[in-house]
mmCIF file of C-alpha atoms and ligand atoms in Angstrom:
data_model
loop_
_atom_site.group_PDB
_atom_site.id
_atom_site.type_symbol
_atom_site.label_atom_id
_atom_site.label_comp_id
_atom_site.label_asym_id
_atom_site.label_seq_id
_atom_site.Cartn_x
_atom_site.Cartn_y
_atom_site.Cartn_z
ATOM 1 C CA UNK P 1 142.388 90.012 56.799
ATOM 2 C CA UNK P 2 139.989 87.746 58.657
ATOM 3 C CA UNK P 3 136.206 87.911 58.405
ATOM 4 C CA UNK P 4 135.764 89.960 61.593
ATOM 5 C CA UNK P 5 138.329 92.523 60.462
ATOM 6 C CA UNK P 6 136.747 92.693 57.024
ATOM 7 C CA UNK P 7 133.247 93.274 58.430
ATOM 8 C CA UNK P 8 134.664 95.812 60.857
ATOM 9 C CA UNK P 9 136.361 97.730 58.054
ATOM 10 C CA UNK P 10 132.996 97.974 56.282
ATOM 11 C CA UNK P 11 130.622 98.496 59.231
ATOM 12 C CA UNK P 12 132.988 100.104 61.750
ATOM 13 C CA UNK P 13 131.187 98.275 64.543
ATOM 14 C CA UNK P 14 134.137 98.325 66.967
ATOM 15 C CA UNK P 15 133.934 102.096 67.214
ATOM 16 C CA UNK P 16 130.135 101.993 67.497
ATOM 17 C CA UNK P 17 130.342 99.223 70.086
ATOM 18 C CA UNK P 18 132.861 101.218 72.138
ATOM 19 C CA UNK P 19 130.743 104.357 72.157
ATOM 20 C CA UNK P 20 127.677 102.362 73.305
ATOM 21 C CA UNK P 21 129.088 99.817 75.744
ATOM 22 C CA UNK P 22 132.607 100.783 76.692
ATOM 23 C CA UNK P 23 131.788 103.244 79.437
ATOM 24 C CA UNK P 24 132.690 103.001 83.071
ATOM 25 C CA UNK P 25 129.825 102.395 85.486
ATOM 26 C CA UNK P 26 129.068 105.508 87.533
ATOM 27 C CA UNK P 27 130.010 105.304 91.199
ATOM 28 C CA UNK P 28 127.181 105.339 93.705
ATOM 29 C CA UNK P 29 124.939 102.848 91.892
ATOM 30 C CA UNK P 30 123.881 99.606 93.537
ATOM 31 C CA UNK P 31 122.028 96.423 92.571
ATOM 32 C CA UNK P 32 118.669 98.217 92.524
ATOM 33 C CA UNK P 33 119.910 100.096 89.456
ATOM 34 C CA UNK P 34 119.962 96.763 87.577
ATOM 35 C CA UNK P 35 116.171 96.441 87.565
ATOM 36 C CA UNK P 36 115.694 98.427 84.318
ATOM 37 C CA UNK P 37 118.294 96.278 82.559
ATOM 38 C CA UNK P 38 116.676 93.097 83.899
ATOM 39 C CA UNK P 39 113.294 94.284 82.564
ATOM 40 C CA UNK P 40 114.909 94.955 79.188
ATOM 41 C CA UNK P 41 116.534 91.496 79.144
ATOM 42 C CA UNK P 42 113.151 89.915 79.899
ATOM 43 C CA UNK P 43 111.580 91.918 77.080
ATOM 44 C CA UNK P 44 114.212 90.610 74.651
ATOM 45 C CA UNK P 45 113.519 87.073 75.899
ATOM 46 C CA UNK P 46 109.794 87.660 75.261
ATOM 47 C CA UNK P 47 110.459 88.843 71.721
ATOM 48 C CA UNK P 48 112.606 85.755 71.035
ATOM 49 C CA UNK P 49 110.200 83.203 72.544
ATOM 50 C CA UNK P 50 107.198 85.086 71.102
ATOM 51 C CA UNK P 51 108.623 84.931 67.565
ATOM 52 C CA UNK P 52 109.244 81.201 67.999
ATOM 53 C CA UNK P 53 105.710 80.625 69.347
ATOM 54 C CA UNK P 54 104.323 82.555 66.374
ATOM 55 C CA UNK P 55 105.809 79.893 64.095
ATOM 56 C CA UNK P 56 103.242 77.348 65.265
ATOM 57 C CA UNK P 57 100.426 79.341 66.860
ATOM 58 C CA UNK P 58 97.340 79.768 64.623
ATOM 59 C CA UNK P 59 95.266 82.869 65.504
ATOM 60 C CA UNK P 60 91.914 81.532 64.321
ATOM 61 C CA UNK P 61 88.698 80.734 66.186
ATOM 62 C CA UNK P 62 88.738 77.135 64.973
ATOM 63 C CA UNK P 63 92.413 76.320 65.383
ATOM 64 C CA UNK P 64 93.989 78.473 68.137
ATOM 65 C CA UNK P 65 93.201 76.057 70.990
ATOM 66 C CA UNK P 66 94.354 73.033 69.006
ATOM 67 C CA UNK P 67 97.568 74.730 67.913
ATOM 68 C CA UNK P 68 98.446 75.267 71.592
ATOM 69 C CA UNK P 69 97.625 71.599 72.391
ATOM 70 C CA UNK P 70 99.920 70.593 69.558
ATOM 71 C CA UNK P 71 102.687 72.752 71.041
ATOM 72 C CA UNK P 72 102.217 70.909 74.334
ATOM 73 C CA UNK P 73 102.687 67.575 72.603
ATOM 74 C CA UNK P 74 106.387 68.289 72.176
ATOM 75 C CA UNK P 75 108.591 68.921 75.194
ATOM 76 C CA UNK P 76 110.344 71.861 73.570
ATOM 77 C CA UNK P 77 107.001 73.486 72.651
ATOM 78 C CA UNK P 78 105.796 73.215 76.226
ATOM 79 C CA UNK P 79 109.084 74.631 77.500
ATOM 80 C CA UNK P 80 108.898 77.545 75.059
ATOM 81 C CA UNK P 81 105.366 78.390 76.088
ATOM 82 C CA UNK P 82 106.150 78.085 79.797
ATOM 83 C CA UNK P 83 109.141 80.393 79.326
ATOM 84 C CA UNK P 84 106.975 83.027 77.589
ATOM 85 C CA UNK P 85 104.365 82.696 80.340
ATOM 86 C CA UNK P 86 106.739 83.008 83.302
ATOM 87 C CA UNK P 87 108.967 85.701 81.794
ATOM 88 C CA UNK P 88 105.799 87.758 81.106
ATOM 89 C CA UNK P 89 104.848 87.562 84.792
ATOM 90 C CA UNK P 90 108.382 88.288 85.938
ATOM 91 C CA UNK P 91 108.600 91.293 83.608
ATOM 92 C CA UNK P 92 105.560 92.870 85.282
ATOM 93 C CA UNK P 93 107.207 92.331 88.693
ATOM 94 C CA UNK P 94 110.584 93.798 87.652
ATOM 95 C CA UNK P 95 109.064 96.790 85.843
ATOM 96 C CA UNK P 96 107.157 97.730 89.011
ATOM 97 C CA UNK P 97 110.283 97.262 91.169
ATOM 98 C CA UNK P 98 112.244 99.411 88.660
ATOM 99 C CA UNK P 99 109.592 102.112 88.887
ATOM 100 C CA UNK P 100 109.719 101.965 92.703
ATOM 101 C CA UNK P 101 113.526 102.368 92.622
ATOM 102 C CA UNK P 102 113.210 105.394 90.325
ATOM 103 C CA UNK P 103 110.591 106.883 92.658
ATOM 104 C CA UNK P 104 112.550 106.242 95.870
ATOM 105 C CA UNK P 105 115.751 107.804 94.478
ATOM 106 C CA UNK P 106 113.758 110.778 93.094
ATOM 107 C CA UNK P 107 115.172 110.065 89.619
ATOM 108 C CA UNK P 108 111.935 111.151 87.914
ATOM 109 C CA UNK P 109 112.770 114.833 88.508
ATOM 110 C CA UNK P 110 114.118 117.206 85.843
ATOM 111 C CA UNK P 111 116.047 116.538 83.588
ATOM 112 C CA UNK P 112 114.660 112.963 83.624
ATOM 113 C CA UNK P 113 110.938 113.771 83.514
ATOM 114 C CA UNK P 114 110.698 112.625 79.876
ATOM 115 C CA UNK P 115 112.242 109.316 80.922
ATOM 116 C CA UNK P 116 109.496 108.884 83.501
ATOM 117 C CA UNK P 117 106.805 109.675 80.901
ATOM 118 C CA UNK P 118 108.276 107.245 78.348
ATOM 119 C CA UNK P 119 108.526 104.725 81.224
ATOM 120 C CA UNK P 120 104.835 105.218 82.064
ATOM 121 C CA UNK P 121 104.000 104.397 78.429
ATOM 122 C CA UNK P 122 106.223 101.299 78.651
ATOM 123 C CA UNK P 123 104.302 100.184 81.744
ATOM 124 C CA UNK P 124 100.964 100.536 79.915
ATOM 125 C CA UNK P 125 102.340 98.694 76.884
ATOM 126 C CA UNK P 126 103.669 95.852 79.062
ATOM 127 C CA UNK P 127 100.262 95.469 80.745
ATOM 128 C CA UNK P 128 98.747 95.547 77.231
ATOM 129 C CA UNK P 129 101.018 92.647 76.249
ATOM 130 C CA UNK P 130 99.800 90.690 79.272
ATOM 131 C CA UNK P 131 96.123 91.409 78.591
ATOM 132 C CA UNK P 132 96.190 90.616 74.852
ATOM 133 C CA UNK P 133 98.452 87.555 75.341
ATOM 134 C CA UNK P 134 96.027 86.108 77.886
ATOM 135 C CA UNK P 135 93.306 85.610 75.235
ATOM 136 C CA UNK P 136 95.553 83.791 72.759
ATOM 137 C CA UNK P 137 95.330 80.246 74.279
ATOM 138 C CA UNK P 138 91.571 80.539 73.466
ATOM 139 C CA UNK P 139 90.365 78.352 76.344
ATOM 140 C CA UNK P 140 87.539 79.065 78.815
ATOM 141 C CA UNK P 141 89.771 81.004 81.224
ATOM 142 C CA UNK P 142 91.151 83.165 78.417
ATOM 143 C CA UNK P 143 87.705 83.822 76.933
ATOM 144 C CA UNK P 144 85.972 84.844 80.158
ATOM 145 C CA UNK P 145 88.919 86.922 81.416
ATOM 146 C CA UNK P 146 88.695 88.906 78.166
ATOM 147 C CA UNK P 147 84.902 89.273 78.507
ATOM 148 C CA UNK P 148 85.441 90.738 82.003
ATOM 149 C CA UNK P 149 88.379 92.940 80.903
ATOM 150 C CA UNK P 150 86.628 94.394 77.860
ATOM 151 C CA UNK P 151 83.426 94.978 79.923
ATOM 152 C CA UNK P 152 85.529 96.985 82.375
ATOM 153 C CA UNK P 153 86.850 99.048 79.461
ATOM 154 C CA UNK P 154 83.290 99.566 78.188
ATOM 155 C CA UNK P 155 82.304 101.058 81.554
ATOM 156 C CA UNK P 156 84.662 104.047 81.064
ATOM 157 C CA UNK P 157 82.460 107.145 80.515
ATOM 158 C CA UNK P 158 81.997 108.431 76.936
ATOM 159 C CA UNK P 159 84.858 106.694 75.079
ATOM 160 C CA UNK P 160 84.582 103.284 76.834
ATOM 161 C CA UNK P 161 81.899 101.560 74.688
ATOM 162 C CA UNK P 162 83.546 102.704 71.422
ATOM 163 C CA UNK P 163 86.997 101.571 72.517
ATOM 164 C CA UNK P 164 85.699 98.194 73.719
ATOM 165 C CA UNK P 165 83.925 97.618 70.372
ATOM 166 C CA UNK P 166 87.091 98.607 68.499
ATOM 167 C CA UNK P 167 89.223 96.093 70.419
ATOM 168 C CA UNK P 168 86.597 93.341 70.272
ATOM 169 C CA UNK P 169 85.903 93.912 66.581
ATOM 170 C CA UNK P 170 82.149 93.871 67.311
ATOM 171 C CA UNK P 171 79.781 93.700 70.275
ATOM 172 C CA UNK P 172 80.989 90.327 71.638
ATOM 173 C CA UNK P 173 84.298 88.556 72.206
ATOM 174 C CA UNK P 174 84.604 86.414 69.060
ATOM 175 C CA UNK P 175 87.087 85.046 66.525
ATOM 176 C CA UNK P 176 87.448 88.623 65.288
ATOM 177 C CA UNK P 177 88.632 89.651 68.784
ATOM 178 C CA UNK P 178 91.236 86.884 68.699
ATOM 179 C CA UNK P 179 92.657 88.169 65.397
ATOM 180 C CA UNK P 180 92.686 91.775 66.697
ATOM 181 C CA UNK P 181 94.374 90.799 69.965
ATOM 182 C CA UNK P 182 96.949 88.736 68.108
ATOM 183 C CA UNK P 183 97.865 91.578 65.778
ATOM 184 C CA UNK P 184 98.035 94.009 68.715
ATOM 185 C CA UNK P 185 100.158 91.508 70.711
ATOM 186 C CA UNK P 186 102.619 90.519 68.023
ATOM 187 C CA UNK P 187 102.792 93.664 65.825
ATOM 188 C CA UNK P 188 101.460 96.910 67.301
ATOM 189 C CA UNK P 189 102.750 96.551 70.847
ATOM 190 C CA UNK P 190 106.304 95.421 69.923
ATOM 191 C CA UNK P 191 106.649 98.362 67.478
ATOM 192 C CA UNK P 192 105.316 100.893 69.991
ATOM 193 C CA UNK P 193 107.510 99.410 72.732
ATOM 194 C CA UNK P 194 110.607 99.710 70.520
ATOM 195 C CA UNK P 195 109.763 103.380 69.920
ATOM 196 C CA UNK P 196 109.345 104.235 73.620
ATOM 197 C CA UNK P 197 112.422 102.185 74.555
ATOM 198 C CA UNK P 198 114.388 104.240 72.071
ATOM 199 C CA UNK P 199 113.186 107.472 73.766
ATOM 200 C CA UNK P 200 113.869 105.945 77.223
ATOM 201 C CA UNK P 201 117.453 104.968 76.409
ATOM 202 C CA UNK P 202 118.275 107.974 74.242
ATOM 203 C CA UNK P 203 117.316 110.444 76.981
ATOM 204 C CA UNK P 204 119.071 108.280 79.570
ATOM 205 C CA UNK P 205 122.327 108.408 77.609
ATOM 206 C CA UNK P 206 122.093 112.141 77.020
ATOM 207 C CA UNK P 207 121.444 113.178 80.627
ATOM 208 C CA UNK P 208 123.198 110.228 82.274
ATOM 209 C CA UNK P 209 121.909 108.073 85.082
ATOM 210 C CA UNK P 210 121.138 109.677 88.453
ATOM 211 C CA UNK P 211 123.352 108.519 91.323
ATOM 212 C CA UNK P 212 121.353 109.629 94.257
ATOM 213 C CA UNK P 213 121.280 106.652 96.640
HETATM 214 C C1 LIG O 1 109.986 97.984 79.524
HETATM 215 C C2 LIG O 1 110.130 98.726 80.597
HETATM 216 C C3 LIG O 1 111.369 99.481 81.017
HETATM 217 C C4 LIG O 1 112.688 99.238 80.690
HETATM 218 C C5 LIG O 1 113.255 98.143 79.797
HETATM 219 C C6 LIG O 1 113.473 100.265 81.374
HETATM 220 C C7 LIG O 1 114.857 100.341 81.321
HETATM 221 C C8 LIG O 1 115.615 101.259 82.027
HETATM 222 C C9 LIG O 1 117.054 101.189 82.218
HETATM 223 C C10 LIG O 1 117.968 100.072 81.691
HETATM 224 C C11 LIG O 1 117.418 102.264 82.958
HETATM 225 C C12 LIG O 1 118.840 102.559 83.472
HETATM 226 C C13 LIG O 1 118.870 102.539 85.007
HETATM 227 C C14 LIG O 1 118.263 101.349 85.671
HETATM 228 O O1 LIG O 1 118.304 100.240 85.097
HETATM 229 O O2 LIG O 1 117.694 101.517 86.769
HETATM 230 C C15 LIG O 1 116.219 103.049 83.206
HETATM 231 C C16 LIG O 1 116.168 104.251 83.879
HETATM 232 C C17 LIG O 1 115.017 104.969 84.151
HETATM 233 N N1 LIG O 1 113.713 104.511 84.004
HETATM 234 FE FE1 LIG O 1 113.202 102.811 83.046
HETATM 235 N N2 LIG O 1 112.614 101.096 82.072
HETATM 236 C C18 LIG O 1 111.340 100.651 81.896
HETATM 237 C C19 LIG O 1 110.197 101.167 82.496
HETATM 238 C C20 LIG O 1 110.166 102.305 83.279
HETATM 239 C C21 LIG O 1 109.001 102.803 84.001
HETATM 240 C C22 LIG O 1 107.655 102.085 84.095
HETATM 241 C C23 LIG O 1 109.378 103.997 84.576
HETATM 242 C C24 LIG O 1 108.541 104.922 85.425
HETATM 243 C C25 LIG O 1 107.287 105.198 85.211
HETATM 244 C C26 LIG O 1 110.759 104.250 84.227
HETATM 245 C C27 LIG O 1 111.486 105.381 84.571
HETATM 246 C C28 LIG O 1 112.859 105.493 84.462
HETATM 247 C C29 LIG O 1 113.625 106.672 84.870
HETATM 248 C C30 LIG O 1 113.071 107.998 85.415
HETATM 249 C C31 LIG O 1 114.983 106.344 84.680
HETATM 250 C C32 LIG O 1 116.214 107.218 84.991
HETATM 251 C C33 LIG O 1 116.689 106.742 86.345
HETATM 252 C C34 LIG O 1 117.984 107.302 86.810
HETATM 253 O O3 LIG O 1 118.617 108.085 86.086
HETATM 254 O O4 LIG O 1 118.355 106.943 87.937
HETATM 255 N N3 LIG O 1 111.211 103.183 83.467
HETATM 256 N N4 LIG O 1 115.129 102.410 82.642
HETATM 257 C C1 LIG O 2 107.421 90.394 69.597
HETATM 258 C C2 LIG O 2 106.974 90.070 70.777
HETATM 259 C C3 LIG O 2 105.982 88.958 71.076
HETATM 260 C C4 LIG O 2 105.423 87.997 70.247
HETATM 261 C C5 LIG O 2 105.675 87.763 68.759
HETATM 262 C C6 LIG O 2 104.525 87.195 71.085
HETATM 263 C C7 LIG O 2 103.768 86.108 70.645
HETATM 264 C C8 LIG O 2 102.921 85.358 71.430
HETATM 265 C C9 LIG O 2 102.174 84.208 70.974
HETATM 266 C C10 LIG O 2 102.226 83.623 69.558
HETATM 267 C C11 LIG O 2 101.434 83.757 72.025
HETATM 268 C C12 LIG O 2 100.434 82.564 71.991
HETATM 269 C C13 LIG O 2 101.039 81.318 72.563
HETATM 270 C C14 LIG O 2 100.602 81.022 73.969
HETATM 271 O O1 LIG O 2 99.542 81.448 74.399
HETATM 272 O O2 LIG O 2 101.360 80.345 74.672
HETATM 273 C C15 LIG O 2 101.707 84.622 73.164
HETATM 274 C C16 LIG O 2 101.152 84.479 74.428
HETATM 275 C C17 LIG O 2 101.389 85.333 75.516
HETATM 276 N N1 LIG O 2 102.241 86.429 75.523
HETATM 277 FE FE1 LIG O 2 103.399 87.048 73.968
HETATM 278 N N2 LIG O 2 104.556 87.688 72.381
HETATM 279 C C18 LIG O 2 105.425 88.764 72.417
HETATM 280 C C19 LIG O 2 105.755 89.547 73.509
HETATM 281 C C20 LIG O 2 105.190 89.439 74.784
HETATM 282 C C21 LIG O 2 105.547 90.277 75.919
HETATM 283 C C22 LIG O 2 106.618 91.407 75.951
HETATM 284 C C23 LIG O 2 104.784 89.861 76.959
HETATM 285 C C24 LIG O 2 104.882 90.414 78.366
HETATM 286 C C25 LIG O 2 104.076 91.038 79.081
HETATM 287 C C26 LIG O 2 103.917 88.779 76.489
HETATM 288 C C27 LIG O 2 102.949 88.092 77.227
HETATM 289 C C28 LIG O 2 102.210 86.992 76.804
HETATM 290 C C29 LIG O 2 101.295 86.243 77.632
HETATM 291 C C30 LIG O 2 100.949 86.528 79.114
HETATM 292 C C31 LIG O 2 100.788 85.198 76.832
HETATM 293 C C32 LIG O 2 99.807 84.083 77.258
HETATM 294 C C33 LIG O 2 100.692 82.953 77.724
HETATM 295 C C34 LIG O 2 99.914 81.754 78.185
HETATM 296 O O3 LIG O 2 99.217 81.163 77.379
HETATM 297 O O4 LIG O 2 100.041 81.403 79.343
HETATM 298 N N3 LIG O 2 104.202 88.544 75.152
HETATM 299 N N4 LIG O 2 102.615 85.589 72.774
#
C-alpha cells in the first residue's frame, strides 16, 4: 500500500473529493459565471500572501513603517507586497463584476436570496479588508486616508461617533488604531469571511447554480 492509498483508507478523501469536485458543469453557463470563482481564488491568494507578510510586518507605531522598508530591501519582499496590493484591488473589481452578473441574470431571486445576503456581507468585508489594510504601511498617505475615513464614519447620526472611537481606540488615529486595524485585518475579517463564504457555498450547492443566461 503506498502513502496515498494509506491516507485515503484513513481519511476517505477520494470519496469526499468526488462529492465536492466531480460534478458536471451545468449547461447554459458562460465565462461570466467564472467571476465568483475568480474572486475566491484572489481571496485565497490574499490569505497566502497576507500570512507571509505577517511574518515580517510589525504592527507598532514605532516599527511598522520601518518593517515595510525592510521588506522592500529584498526583491521577494517587494514582490510579495506588490502581489498583496494588486490582488486586493483586483478582488474589488471582480467582486463587483460578479455581483453585476448575478443581478443581470436575476440570480438573486428565491431560492437564492440568502446567497445574495451572504454575498452583500462578503462585499462589506472585502471593502473592510481594503480600508484596514490601507493604514498598515503607516506612512503619510495611510495615516491621512484613515483620518478622513474614520471622520466619515463619525458623521453617521447617533452611532457614528461611538463606532469611530471604537475603531480608532480613542479620539485620534494613533498607534492604538494601528493595532486595532491590524487585528481586524488579519484576524476578525478572515474569520468572518470564512463564515459567510461557508454560507455562500453551502446554499449554492444545495439549490444549485442558476442557468438563466
Ligand atoms: C468574496 C466574495 C464572493 C465570492 C468568493 C463569491 C463566490 C461565488 C461563486 C464561486 C459562485 C458560483 C457562481 C459564479 O461564480 O458566478 C457564486 C454565486 C452567487 N453569488 Fe457570489 N461570491 C462573492 C460575493 C458575492 C456578492 C457581493 C454577491 C451579491 C451581493 C453574491 C451573490 C451571489 C449569488 C446570488 C450567487 C448565485 C448565482 C447563481 O446561482 O447564478 N456573491 N458566488
Ligand atoms: C488572512 C488574510 C490576510 C492577512 C493575514 C493580511 C495581512 C496583511 C499585512 C501584514 C499587511 C501589511 C503589509 C503591507 O502593507 O504591505 C497587509 C496589507 C494590505 N492588505 Fe492584507 N491581509 C489579508 C487579507 C487581505 C484581503 C482579503 C485583502 C483584500 C481586500 C487585503 C488588502 C490589503 C491591502 C489593500 C493592504 C495595503 C497594501 C499596501 O500597503 O499597499 N488583505 N495585509
